Short mmCIF file of C-alpha atoms in Angstrom, two decimals:
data_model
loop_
_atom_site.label_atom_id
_atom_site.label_comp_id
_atom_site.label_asym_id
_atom_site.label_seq_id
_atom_site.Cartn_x
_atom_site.Cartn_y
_atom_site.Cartn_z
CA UNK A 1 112.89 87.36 89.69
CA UNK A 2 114.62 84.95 87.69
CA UNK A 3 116.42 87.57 85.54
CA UNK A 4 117.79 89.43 88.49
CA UNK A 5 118.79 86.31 89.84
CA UNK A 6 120.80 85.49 86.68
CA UNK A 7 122.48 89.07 86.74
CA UNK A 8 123.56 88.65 90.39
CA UNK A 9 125.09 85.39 89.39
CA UNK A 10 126.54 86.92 86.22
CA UNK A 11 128.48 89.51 88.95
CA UNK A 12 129.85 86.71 90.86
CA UNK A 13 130.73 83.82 88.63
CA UNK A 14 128.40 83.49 85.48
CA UNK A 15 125.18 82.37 84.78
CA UNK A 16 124.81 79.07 82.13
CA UNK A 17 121.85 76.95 81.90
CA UNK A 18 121.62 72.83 81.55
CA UNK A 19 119.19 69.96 81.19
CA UNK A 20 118.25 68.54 84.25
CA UNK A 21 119.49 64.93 84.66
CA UNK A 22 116.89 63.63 86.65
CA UNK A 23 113.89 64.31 83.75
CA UNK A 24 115.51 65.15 80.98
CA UNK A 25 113.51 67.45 79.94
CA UNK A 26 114.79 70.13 79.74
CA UNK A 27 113.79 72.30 82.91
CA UNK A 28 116.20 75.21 83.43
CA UNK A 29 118.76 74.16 85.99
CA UNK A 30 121.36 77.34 87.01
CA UNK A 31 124.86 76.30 87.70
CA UNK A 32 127.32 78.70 89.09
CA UNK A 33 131.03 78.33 87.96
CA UNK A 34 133.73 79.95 89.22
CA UNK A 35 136.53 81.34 87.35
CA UNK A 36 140.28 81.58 88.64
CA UNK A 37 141.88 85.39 88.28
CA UNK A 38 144.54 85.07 85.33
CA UNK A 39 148.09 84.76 87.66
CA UNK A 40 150.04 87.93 87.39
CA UNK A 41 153.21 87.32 84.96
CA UNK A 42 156.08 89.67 85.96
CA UNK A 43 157.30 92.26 83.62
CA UNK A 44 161.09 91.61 82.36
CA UNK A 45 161.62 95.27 83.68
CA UNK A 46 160.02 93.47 87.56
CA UNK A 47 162.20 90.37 87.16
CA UNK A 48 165.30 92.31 86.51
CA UNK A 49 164.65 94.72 89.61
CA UNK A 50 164.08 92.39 92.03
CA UNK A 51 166.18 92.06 95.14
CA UNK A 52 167.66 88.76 94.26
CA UNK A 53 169.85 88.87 91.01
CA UNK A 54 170.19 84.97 91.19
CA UNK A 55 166.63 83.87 90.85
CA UNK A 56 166.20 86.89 88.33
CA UNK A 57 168.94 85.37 86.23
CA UNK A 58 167.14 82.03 86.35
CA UNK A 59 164.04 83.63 85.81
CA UNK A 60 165.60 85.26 82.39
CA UNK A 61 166.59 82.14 81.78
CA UNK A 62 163.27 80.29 81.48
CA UNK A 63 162.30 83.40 79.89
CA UNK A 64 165.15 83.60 77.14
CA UNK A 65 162.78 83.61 73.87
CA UNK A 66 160.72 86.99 75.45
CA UNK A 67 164.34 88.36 76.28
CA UNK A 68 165.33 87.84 72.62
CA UNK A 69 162.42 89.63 71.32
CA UNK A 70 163.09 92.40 73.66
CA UNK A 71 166.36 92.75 72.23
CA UNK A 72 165.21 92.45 68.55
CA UNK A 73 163.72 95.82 68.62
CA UNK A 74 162.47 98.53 71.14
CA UNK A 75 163.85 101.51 72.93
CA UNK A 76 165.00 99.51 75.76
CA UNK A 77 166.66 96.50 75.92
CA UNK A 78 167.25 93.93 78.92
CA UNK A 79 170.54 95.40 79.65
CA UNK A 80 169.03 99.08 79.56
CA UNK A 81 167.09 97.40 81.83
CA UNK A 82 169.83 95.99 84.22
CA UNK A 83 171.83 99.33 83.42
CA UNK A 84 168.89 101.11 85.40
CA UNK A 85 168.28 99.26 88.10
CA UNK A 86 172.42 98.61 88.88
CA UNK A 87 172.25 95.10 88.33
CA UNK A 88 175.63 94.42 87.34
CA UNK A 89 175.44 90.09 88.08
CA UNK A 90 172.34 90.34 85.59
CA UNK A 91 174.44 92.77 83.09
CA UNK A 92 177.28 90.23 83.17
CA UNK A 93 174.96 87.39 82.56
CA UNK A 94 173.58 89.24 79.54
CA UNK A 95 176.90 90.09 78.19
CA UNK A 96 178.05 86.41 78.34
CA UNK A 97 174.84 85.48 76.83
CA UNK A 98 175.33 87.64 73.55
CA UNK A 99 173.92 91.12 74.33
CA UNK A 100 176.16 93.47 72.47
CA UNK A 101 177.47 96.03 74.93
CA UNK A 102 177.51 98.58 72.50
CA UNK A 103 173.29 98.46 72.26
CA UNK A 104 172.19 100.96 75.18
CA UNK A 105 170.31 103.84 75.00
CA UNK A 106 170.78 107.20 75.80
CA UNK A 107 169.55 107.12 79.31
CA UNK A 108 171.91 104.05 80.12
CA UNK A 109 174.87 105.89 78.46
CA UNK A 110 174.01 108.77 81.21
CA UNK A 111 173.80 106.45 83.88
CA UNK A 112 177.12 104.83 83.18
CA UNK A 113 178.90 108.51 83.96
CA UNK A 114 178.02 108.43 87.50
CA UNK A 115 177.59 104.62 88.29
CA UNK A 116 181.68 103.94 88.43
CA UNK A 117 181.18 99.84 88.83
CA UNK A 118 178.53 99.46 86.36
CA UNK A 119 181.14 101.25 83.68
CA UNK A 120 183.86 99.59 84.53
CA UNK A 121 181.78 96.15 83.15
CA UNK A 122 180.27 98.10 79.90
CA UNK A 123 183.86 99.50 79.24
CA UNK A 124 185.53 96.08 79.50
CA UNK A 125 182.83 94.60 77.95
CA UNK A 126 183.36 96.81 74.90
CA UNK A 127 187.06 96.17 74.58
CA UNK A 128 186.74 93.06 74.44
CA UNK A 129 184.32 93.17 71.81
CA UNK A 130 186.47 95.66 69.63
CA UNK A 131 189.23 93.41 70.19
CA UNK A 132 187.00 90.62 68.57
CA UNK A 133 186.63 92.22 65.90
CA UNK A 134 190.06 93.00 65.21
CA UNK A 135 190.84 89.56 65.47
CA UNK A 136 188.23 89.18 62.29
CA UNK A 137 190.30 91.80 60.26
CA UNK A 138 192.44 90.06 57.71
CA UNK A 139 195.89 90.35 58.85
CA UNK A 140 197.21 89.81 55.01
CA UNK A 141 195.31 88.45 52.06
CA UNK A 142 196.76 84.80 51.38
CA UNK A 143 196.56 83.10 48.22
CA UNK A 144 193.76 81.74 46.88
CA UNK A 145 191.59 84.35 48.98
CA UNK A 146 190.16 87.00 47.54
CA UNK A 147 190.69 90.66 49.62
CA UNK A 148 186.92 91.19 49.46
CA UNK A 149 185.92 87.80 50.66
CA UNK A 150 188.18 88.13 53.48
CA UNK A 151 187.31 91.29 54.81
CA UNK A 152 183.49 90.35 55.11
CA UNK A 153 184.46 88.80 58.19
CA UNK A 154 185.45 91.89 59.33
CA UNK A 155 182.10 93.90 57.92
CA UNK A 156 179.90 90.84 59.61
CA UNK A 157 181.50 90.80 63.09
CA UNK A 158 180.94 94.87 63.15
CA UNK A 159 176.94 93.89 62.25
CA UNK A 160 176.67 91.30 64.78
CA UNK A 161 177.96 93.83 67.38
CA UNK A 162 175.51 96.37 66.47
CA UNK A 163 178.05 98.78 66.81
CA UNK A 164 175.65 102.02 65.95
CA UNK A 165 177.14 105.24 65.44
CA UNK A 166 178.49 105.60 69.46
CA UNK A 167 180.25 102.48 68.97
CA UNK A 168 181.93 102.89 65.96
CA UNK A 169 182.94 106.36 66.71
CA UNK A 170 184.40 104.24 70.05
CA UNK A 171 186.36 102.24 67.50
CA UNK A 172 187.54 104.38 65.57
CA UNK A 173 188.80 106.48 67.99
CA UNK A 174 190.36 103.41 70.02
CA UNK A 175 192.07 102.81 66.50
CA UNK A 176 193.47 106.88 66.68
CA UNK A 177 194.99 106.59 69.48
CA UNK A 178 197.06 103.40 69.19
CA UNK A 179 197.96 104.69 66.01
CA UNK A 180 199.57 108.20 67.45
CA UNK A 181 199.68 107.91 71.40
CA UNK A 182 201.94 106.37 73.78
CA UNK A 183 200.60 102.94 75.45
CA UNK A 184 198.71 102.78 77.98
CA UNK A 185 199.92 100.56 80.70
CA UNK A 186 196.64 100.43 82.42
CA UNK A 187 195.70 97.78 79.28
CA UNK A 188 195.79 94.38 79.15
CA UNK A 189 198.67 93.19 77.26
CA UNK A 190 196.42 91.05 74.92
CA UNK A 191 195.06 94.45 73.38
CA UNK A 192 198.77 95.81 72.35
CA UNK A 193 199.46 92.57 70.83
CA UNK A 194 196.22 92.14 68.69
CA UNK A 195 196.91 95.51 67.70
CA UNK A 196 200.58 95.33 67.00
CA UNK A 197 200.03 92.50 64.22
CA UNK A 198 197.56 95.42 62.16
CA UNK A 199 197.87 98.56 61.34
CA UNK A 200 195.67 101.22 62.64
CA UNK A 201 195.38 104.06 60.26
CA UNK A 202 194.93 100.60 57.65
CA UNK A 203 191.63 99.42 59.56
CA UNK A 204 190.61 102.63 60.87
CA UNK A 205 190.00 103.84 56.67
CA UNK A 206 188.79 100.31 56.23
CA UNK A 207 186.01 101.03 59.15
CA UNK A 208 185.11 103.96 58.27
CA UNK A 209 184.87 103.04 54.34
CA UNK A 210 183.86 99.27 53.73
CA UNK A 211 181.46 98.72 56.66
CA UNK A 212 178.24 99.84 57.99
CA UNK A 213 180.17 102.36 60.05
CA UNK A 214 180.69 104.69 57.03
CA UNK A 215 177.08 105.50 56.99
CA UNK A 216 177.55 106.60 60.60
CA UNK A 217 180.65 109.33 60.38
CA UNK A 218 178.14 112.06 59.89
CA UNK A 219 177.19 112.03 63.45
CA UNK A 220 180.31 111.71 65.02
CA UNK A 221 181.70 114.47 67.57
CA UNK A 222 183.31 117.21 66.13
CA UNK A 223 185.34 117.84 68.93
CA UNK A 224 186.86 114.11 68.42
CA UNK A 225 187.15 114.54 64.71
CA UNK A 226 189.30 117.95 65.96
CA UNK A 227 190.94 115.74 67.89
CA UNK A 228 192.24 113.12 65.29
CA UNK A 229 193.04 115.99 63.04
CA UNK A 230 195.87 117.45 65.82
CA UNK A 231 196.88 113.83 66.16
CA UNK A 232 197.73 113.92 62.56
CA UNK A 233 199.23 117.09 61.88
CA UNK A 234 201.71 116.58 65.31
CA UNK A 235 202.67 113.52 63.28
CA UNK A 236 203.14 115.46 60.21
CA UNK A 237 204.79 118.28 61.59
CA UNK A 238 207.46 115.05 62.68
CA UNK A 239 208.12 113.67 59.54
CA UNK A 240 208.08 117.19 57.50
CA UNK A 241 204.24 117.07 56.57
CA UNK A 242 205.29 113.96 54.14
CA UNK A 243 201.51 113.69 53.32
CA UNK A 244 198.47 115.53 53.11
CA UNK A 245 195.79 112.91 52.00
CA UNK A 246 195.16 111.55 55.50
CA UNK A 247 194.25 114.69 57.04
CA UNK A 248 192.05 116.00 54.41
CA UNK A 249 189.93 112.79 54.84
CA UNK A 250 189.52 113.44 58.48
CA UNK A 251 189.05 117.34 57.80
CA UNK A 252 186.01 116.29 55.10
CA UNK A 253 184.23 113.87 57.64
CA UNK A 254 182.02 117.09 59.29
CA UNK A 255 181.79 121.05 58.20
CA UNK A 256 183.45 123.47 61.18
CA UNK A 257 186.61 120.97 61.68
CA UNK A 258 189.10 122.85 63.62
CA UNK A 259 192.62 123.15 64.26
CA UNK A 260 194.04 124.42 67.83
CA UNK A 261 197.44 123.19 69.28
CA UNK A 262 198.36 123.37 73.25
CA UNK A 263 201.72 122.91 73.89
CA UNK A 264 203.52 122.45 77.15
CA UNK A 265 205.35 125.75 77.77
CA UNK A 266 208.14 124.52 79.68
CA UNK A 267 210.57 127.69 80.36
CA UNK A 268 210.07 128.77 76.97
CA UNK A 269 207.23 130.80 77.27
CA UNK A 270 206.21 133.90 79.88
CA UNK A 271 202.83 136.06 79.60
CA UNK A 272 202.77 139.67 79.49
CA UNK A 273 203.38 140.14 83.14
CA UNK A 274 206.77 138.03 82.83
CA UNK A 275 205.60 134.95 84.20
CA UNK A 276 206.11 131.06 83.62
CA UNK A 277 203.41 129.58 81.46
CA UNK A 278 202.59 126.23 81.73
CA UNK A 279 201.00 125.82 78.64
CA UNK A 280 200.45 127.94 75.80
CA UNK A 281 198.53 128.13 72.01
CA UNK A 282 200.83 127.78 68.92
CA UNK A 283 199.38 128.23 65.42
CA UNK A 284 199.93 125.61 63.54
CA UNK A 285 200.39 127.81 60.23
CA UNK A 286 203.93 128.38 62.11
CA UNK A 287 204.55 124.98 62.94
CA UNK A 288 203.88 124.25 58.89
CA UNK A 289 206.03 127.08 58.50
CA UNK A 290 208.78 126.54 60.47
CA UNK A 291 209.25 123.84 57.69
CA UNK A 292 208.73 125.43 54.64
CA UNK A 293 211.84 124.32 53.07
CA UNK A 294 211.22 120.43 53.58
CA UNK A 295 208.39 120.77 50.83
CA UNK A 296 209.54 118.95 47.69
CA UNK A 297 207.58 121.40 45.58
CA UNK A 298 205.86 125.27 45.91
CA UNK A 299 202.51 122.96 44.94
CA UNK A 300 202.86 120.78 48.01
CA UNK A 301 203.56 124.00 50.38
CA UNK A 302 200.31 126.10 49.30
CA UNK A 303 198.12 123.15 49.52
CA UNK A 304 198.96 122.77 53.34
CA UNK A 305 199.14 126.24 53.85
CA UNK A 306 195.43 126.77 52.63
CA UNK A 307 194.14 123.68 54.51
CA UNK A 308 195.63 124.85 57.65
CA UNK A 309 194.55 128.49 57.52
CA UNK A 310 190.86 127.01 56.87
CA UNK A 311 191.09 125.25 59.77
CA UNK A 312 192.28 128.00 61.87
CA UNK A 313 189.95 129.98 60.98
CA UNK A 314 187.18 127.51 61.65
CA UNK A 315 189.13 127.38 65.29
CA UNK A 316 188.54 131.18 65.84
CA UNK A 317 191.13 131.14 68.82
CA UNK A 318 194.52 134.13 68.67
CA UNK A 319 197.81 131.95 69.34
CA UNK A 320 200.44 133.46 70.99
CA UNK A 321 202.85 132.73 68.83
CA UNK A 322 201.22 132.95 65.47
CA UNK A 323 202.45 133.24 61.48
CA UNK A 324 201.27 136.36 60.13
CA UNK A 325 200.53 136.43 56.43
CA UNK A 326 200.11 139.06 54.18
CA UNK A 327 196.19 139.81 54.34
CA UNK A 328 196.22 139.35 58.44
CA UNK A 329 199.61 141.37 59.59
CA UNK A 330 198.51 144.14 62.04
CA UNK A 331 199.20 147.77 62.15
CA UNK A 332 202.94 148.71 62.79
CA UNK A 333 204.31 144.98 63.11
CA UNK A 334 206.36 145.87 59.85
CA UNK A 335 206.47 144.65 56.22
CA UNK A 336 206.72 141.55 54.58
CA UNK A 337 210.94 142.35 53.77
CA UNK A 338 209.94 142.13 50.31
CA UNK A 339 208.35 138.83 50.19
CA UNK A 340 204.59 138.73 49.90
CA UNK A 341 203.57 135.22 49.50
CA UNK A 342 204.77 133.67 52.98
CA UNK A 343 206.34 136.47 54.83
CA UNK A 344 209.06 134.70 55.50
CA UNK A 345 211.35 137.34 56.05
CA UNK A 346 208.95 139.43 58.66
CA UNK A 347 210.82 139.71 62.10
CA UNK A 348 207.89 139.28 64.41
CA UNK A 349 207.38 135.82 61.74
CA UNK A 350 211.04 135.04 62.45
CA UNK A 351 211.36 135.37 66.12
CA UNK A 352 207.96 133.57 66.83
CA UNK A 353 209.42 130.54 64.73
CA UNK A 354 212.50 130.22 66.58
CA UNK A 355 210.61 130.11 69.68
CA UNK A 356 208.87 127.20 68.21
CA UNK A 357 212.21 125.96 67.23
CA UNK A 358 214.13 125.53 69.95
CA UNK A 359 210.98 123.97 71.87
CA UNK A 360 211.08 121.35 69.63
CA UNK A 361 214.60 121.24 68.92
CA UNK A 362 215.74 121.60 72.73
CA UNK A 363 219.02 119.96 72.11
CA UNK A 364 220.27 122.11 69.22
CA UNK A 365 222.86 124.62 69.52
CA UNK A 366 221.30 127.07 66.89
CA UNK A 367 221.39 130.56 68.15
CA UNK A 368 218.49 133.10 67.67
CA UNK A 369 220.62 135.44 65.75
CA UNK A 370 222.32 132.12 63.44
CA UNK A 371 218.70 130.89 62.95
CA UNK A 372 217.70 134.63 61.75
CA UNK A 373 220.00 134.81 59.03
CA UNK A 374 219.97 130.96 58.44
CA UNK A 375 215.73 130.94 58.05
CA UNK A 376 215.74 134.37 55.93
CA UNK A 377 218.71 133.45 53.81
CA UNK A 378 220.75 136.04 54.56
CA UNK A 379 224.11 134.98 54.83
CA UNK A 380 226.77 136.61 57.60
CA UNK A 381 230.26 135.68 58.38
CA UNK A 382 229.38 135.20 62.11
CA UNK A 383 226.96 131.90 61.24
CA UNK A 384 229.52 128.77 60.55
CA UNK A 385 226.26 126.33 59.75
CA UNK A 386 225.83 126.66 55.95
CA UNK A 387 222.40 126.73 54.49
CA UNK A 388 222.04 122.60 54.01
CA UNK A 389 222.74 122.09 57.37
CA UNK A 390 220.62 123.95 58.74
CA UNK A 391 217.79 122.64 56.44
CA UNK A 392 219.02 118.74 57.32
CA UNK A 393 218.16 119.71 61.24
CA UNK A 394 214.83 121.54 60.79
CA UNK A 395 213.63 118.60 58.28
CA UNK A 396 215.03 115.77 59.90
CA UNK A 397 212.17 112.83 60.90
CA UNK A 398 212.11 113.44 64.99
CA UNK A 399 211.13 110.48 67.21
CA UNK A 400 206.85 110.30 67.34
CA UNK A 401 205.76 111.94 70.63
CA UNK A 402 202.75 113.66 71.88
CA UNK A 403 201.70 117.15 73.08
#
């Protein structure tokens, strides 16, 4: 009897057995104690979801050495957390408290496409973090300091940022486009002037070679890599294609970079039905062509022309007004005129090039039939521009713009 008793009280409390203080001796005296339920501690994940951002703020608050661990490590961090649930006071109140903006998973970069306010935050939040580290980038090395020494500020402030391969691929291509785009007058002033006292194409190689981004160029987008790599040869196409080094280091970042240009057509341009284009595909092997005599050397001239036919091949798009080269002229579009290294001299080559020419030389007074002769050396009576002229307006550095 007494052993069921004991298991009934076991059920509902526990069963413990004391001296009785009246004899002391020892007679078996059964106590019941009762034992509180343990008081339910809220998840992070609960506090942050809760109706009331306020008190969930304060909560995080009290709670700020379990919200550092969660940080430290996991697949989700706090603002994951506040990215889910749309909590943009708590998302602020993590970003002022040190939670790098450029830490969210993949399901929080998702989210941010369709939540409009919640981006708008992460975005800022982000510039102003790039922009602090851009303020850590030596602006010169001053004597007594040592280039090294000074640009660990820079590799550090990347590091505390955690910048991860999504961020510094947000860098770097922040860095692209101040370096070759017009500015944007939707932002802030402050960014244009940090920027103006550096020089992008300077930190963007320093990124993307002396910090813990260069481990991460492997996985960024090829389509953005495809992007910097029209960037640069625009530019180069500007100044004569001065320079190949920079674009070779972009082309050798991933396998499959490719080359495709989109111009605006203006009136330039009409399909096979005779209509207005708006827009229409170059190649850029007649863009570098177009400029074949601003090379310094033959060397110079076959090393582009090799780097750009790899990458049009790569872009496996036709262009309607392409270069044709020897191996890739079609049936019946005539010879090479006698030159088989560049065609040069080909009429379909020749016409296609002026087209290009006088889109990008709208103010010039060349005629198709003076640029003819003038481009395939052939020398008439009617054309009064002599040879150096003509090569002084095709190679002359045009004012940056975009496409």
């Amino acid at each position: 009897m007494s052993g069921l008793l004991c298991l009934l009280l076991i059920a509902t409390g526990g069963c413990s057995f004391k001296k009785d203080p009246a004899n002391g001796k020892g007679a078996p005296v059964t106590l019941i104690e009762e034992k509180a339920l343990p008081e339910h501690v809220a998840s992070l994940d609960e506090v942050i979801s809760g109706d009331d951002e306020e008190k969930a703020i304060e909560a995080l608050v009290q709670r700020k050495d379990e919200l550092a661990a969660l940080s430290r490590g996991g697949a989700v961090s706090a603002l994951d957390l506040a990215i889910k649930h749309g909590k943009q006071k708590v998302a602020q109140f993590l970003l002022i408290s040190g939670h790098s903006p450029f830490v969210l998973n993949q399901e929080s970069r998702e989210k941010l496409t369709y939540d409009a306010a919640m981006g708008k935050l992460i975005e800022s939040a982000q510039l102003d973090g790039m922009m602090d580290i851009l303020r850590s980038y030596p602006k010169k090395t001053y004597e007594g300091i040592a280039p090294d020494t000074s640009m660990q500020k820079f590799r550090d402030r990347i590091d505390e940022y955690k910048l991860g391969y999504s961020g510094c691929e947000k860098f770097a291509n922040m860095l692209m486009e101040r370096e070759y785009l017009n500015r944007d007058p939707s932002m802030p002033g402050l960014y244009y002037q940090v920027l103006d006292m550096l020089k992008p194409r300077e930190v963007f190689n320093a990124l993307l070679k002396d910090t813990s981004c260069s481990a991460e160029t492997s996985r960024f987008s090829t389509e953005l890599i495809n992007k910097w790599v029209g960037y640069e040869f625009l530019y180069q196409f500007q100044s004569s294609f001065k320079s190949i080094d920079f674009i070779k280091s972009l082309v050798s970042m991933r396998k499959g970079v490719a080359l495709s240009l989109v111009v605006p057509a203006g009136d330039w341009h009409r399909d096979h039905q005779g209509l207005l284009s708006s827009q229409v595909k170059v190649s850029p092997l007649a863009m570098l062509m177009l400029k074949k005599d601003c090379f310094s050397d033959e060397g110079q001239r076959d090393e582009w022309v090799g780097l750009i036919r790899e990458l049009i091949l790569q872009a496996g798009q036709d262009y309607s007004y392409p270069y044709y080269m020897p191996d890739d002229i079609p049936d019946g579009i005539g010879s090479c005129m006698g030159e088989n290294k560049y065609c040069a001299k080909n009429p379909s080559n020749v016409e296609n090039l002026y087209k290009i020419f006088h889109y990008t030389n709208s103010k010039s007074q060349i005629l198709q039939t003076e640029f003819y002769s003038l481009y395939t050396g052939e020398r008439r009576q009617f054309v009064k521009m002599t040879f150096d002229q003509f090569k002084a307006e095709i190679c002359t550095e045009q004012d940056r713009r975009t496409y």
